[in-house]
Amino acid sequence: MSDTLLILGASGQIGNELTQKLREIYGNKNVIASDIREGNEEMMNSGPFELIDATNKVQILKVIKKYNITQVYLLAAMLSATAEQYPQKAWNLNMNSLLAVLGLAKEKHIQQIYWPSSIAVFGATTPKENTPQNTIMEPSTVYGISKLAGEFWCNYYHDKYGVDVRSLRYPGIISWKSKPGGGTTDYAVDIYFKALKEEKYTCFLSENTRLPMMYMDDAVDATIQLMQAKSSQVKVRTGYNLAAMSFTPKEIATQIKKHIPDFEISYQPDFRQQIADSWPQSIDDSKAREDWNWQHQFDLASMTKDIILNLKKHQ
Ligand code: AKB
């Protein structure tokens, strides 16, 4: 039997681009997009779409049965900055959606799950450079706590009930097609839009705040590669460290200036600075590279060139 995929949270930053790539690979009719709100025109016109609240197990099961779904990609989540404003809401969304989907796999309604974790599982006591796969994890944000708890729920369901659930600790994901919402790394997306429109940007993090980041193309490839790996290759059932590049706001501004010489950046750090300061500066992802041959394509210079080219073409 061929795979039929359900994407929960398909209208978000990663969901949007992942859905389109999965439709190219598995066929439009075999990738069911869903969210609590409708997606963009491309998503709504290219394949099936269902309105689903990702925390509602009954609603999810109904759609699983309707389309004979075999795999669920659960991308609905509240990100770090927004979660600090709405801690209880964030916990409910991030945890209840995961427990609903894990439960459906335990009950054998689906065969495989993808669930994203984040570098937010790490905290101020974690080694900041080349952060290892296994290390001290004391997150200080609600989002980080939910991702750390989620990783261990995934591991538990895998060990105890044989659920095939796979996860990546995403760094900040940068894209030009879809904007993120409510994250601490969002500045690295906003900066490109503002650079093209206004030739200036006020950054909410300080100039030397170094964070791990990744271009969307690499994040989508990593996700699909992990899901297509043989089960025996997937040796980590919490979340895999995943990396491509690390940079500061000052360094991204320097790259942008190569394409837009008049671009100016200024700095007005806000509450998100504290979140960023608690996260690693760079990640050791050798386990992902060893277990399922992960390789990134884009660095800061090639990503910047690609984004500016595409934004100029499409705006
Ligand atoms: C955020 O900033 O909250 C996310 C993340 C690193 O998980 N981009």
Coordinates of C-alpha atoms in Angstrom, one line a residue, residues 46-175:
S46 CA -3.0 21.9 -5.3
G47 CA -4.6 19.1 -3.2
P48 CA -7.1 18.2 -0.5
F49 CA -7.5 20.4 2.6
E50 CA -9.3 19.8 5.9
L51 CA -10.0 22.2 8.7
I52 CA -8.7 20.4 11.9
D53 CA -7.9 21.5 15.4
A54 CA -4.6 19.6 16.0
T55 CA -5.5 19.1 19.7
N56 CA -8.8 17.3 18.8
K57 CA -8.2 13.6 18.5
V58 CA -11.7 12.9 17.3
Q59 CA -11.4 15.3 14.4
I60 CA -7.9 13.9 13.4
L61 CA -9.2 10.3 13.5
K62 CA -12.1 11.2 11.3
V63 CA -9.8 12.6 8.6
I64 CA -7.4 9.6 9.0
K65 CA -10.2 7.3 8.3
K66 CA -11.6 9.3 5.4
Y67 CA -8.3 9.3 3.5
N68 CA -6.7 6.0 4.9
I69 CA -3.8 8.1 6.3
T70 CA -0.6 6.2 7.0
Q71 CA 1.7 9.1 8.2
V72 CA 1.1 12.2 10.2
Y73 CA 3.3 15.3 10.2
L74 CA 2.4 17.3 13.2
L75 CA 3.6 20.9 12.7
A76 CA 1.0 22.8 14.7
A77 CA 2.8 24.6 17.6
M78 CA 3.2 27.9 19.4
L79 CA 6.7 29.2 19.1
S80 CA 9.1 30.5 21.8
A81 CA 8.2 34.3 21.9
T82 CA 4.4 33.9 21.7
A83 CA 4.5 31.0 24.2
E84 CA 6.0 33.3 26.8
Q85 CA 2.9 35.6 26.4
Y86 CA 0.5 32.7 26.6
P87 CA 2.2 29.9 28.7
Q88 CA -0.9 27.8 29.4
K89 CA -2.3 28.0 25.8
A90 CA 1.2 27.1 24.5
W91 CA 1.5 24.1 26.7
N92 CA -2.0 22.9 25.8
L93 CA -1.4 23.2 22.1
N94 CA 2.1 21.8 22.0
M95 CA 1.4 18.9 24.3
N96 CA -2.2 17.9 23.6
S97 CA -1.6 17.8 19.9
L98 CA 1.4 15.5 20.3
L99 CA -0.3 13.2 22.8
A100 CA -3.4 12.9 20.5
V101 CA -1.2 11.8 17.5
L102 CA 0.9 9.5 19.6
G103 CA -2.3 7.9 20.9
L104 CA -3.6 7.4 17.4
A105 CA -0.3 5.6 16.4
K106 CA -0.5 3.5 19.6
E107 CA -4.0 2.5 18.6
K108 CA -2.6 1.5 15.1
H109 CA -4.6 4.1 13.1
I110 CA -1.4 5.4 11.6
Q111 CA 2.1 3.9 11.0
Q112 CA 4.5 6.8 11.2
I113 CA 4.7 10.3 12.9
Y114 CA 6.9 13.3 12.3
W115 CA 7.1 15.9 15.1
P116 CA 9.5 18.8 15.2
S117 CA 11.6 19.6 18.3
S118 CA 13.8 22.6 18.6
I119 CA 17.2 24.0 19.9
A120 CA 14.9 25.5 22.6
V121 CA 15.2 22.2 24.5
F122 CA 18.6 23.5 25.6
G123 CA 19.1 26.1 28.3
A124 CA 21.6 28.4 29.9
T125 CA 23.5 25.5 31.6
T126 CA 24.0 23.7 28.2
P127 CA 27.5 24.0 26.6
K128 CA 26.9 26.8 24.1
E129 CA 29.3 25.8 21.3
N130 CA 29.0 22.6 19.3
T131 CA 26.2 21.6 21.7
P132 CA 26.3 17.7 21.8
Q133 CA 23.4 15.4 21.0
N134 CA 23.3 14.3 24.7
T135 CA 24.0 17.0 27.2
I136 CA 22.5 19.1 30.0
M137 CA 19.0 20.2 29.1
E138 CA 17.4 22.8 31.4
P139 CA 15.2 25.0 29.2
S140 CA 13.9 28.3 30.6
T141 CA 11.0 28.9 28.2
V142 CA 7.6 27.3 28.1
Y143 CA 8.2 26.4 24.5
G144 CA 11.5 24.7 25.4
I145 CA 9.9 22.8 28.3
S146 CA 7.1 21.6 26.0
K147 CA 9.6 20.5 23.3
L148 CA 11.8 18.7 25.9
A149 CA 8.7 16.9 27.5
G150 CA 7.5 16.1 23.9
E151 CA 10.8 14.5 23.0
F152 CA 10.6 12.2 26.0
W153 CA 6.9 11.4 25.2
C154 CA 8.1 10.4 21.7
N155 CA 10.9 8.2 23.1
Y156 CA 8.4 6.6 25.6
Y157 CA 5.8 5.8 23.0
H158 CA 8.6 4.3 20.8
D159 CA 10.1 2.2 23.5
K160 CA 6.9 1.1 25.2
Y161 CA 4.4 0.8 22.3
G162 CA 6.7 0.5 19.2
V163 CA 5.4 3.8 17.8
D164 CA 7.5 4.9 14.8
V165 CA 7.9 8.6 15.7
R166 CA 10.8 10.7 14.4
S167 CA 12.0 14.2 15.3
L168 CA 14.5 16.9 14.6
R169 CA 15.7 19.7 16.8
Y170 CA 15.3 22.6 14.3
P171 CA 17.4 25.6 14.6
G172 CA 15.9 29.0 13.4
I173 CA 14.4 28.3 9.9
I174 CA 14.8 31.0 7.3
S175 CA 12.5 31.2 4.2

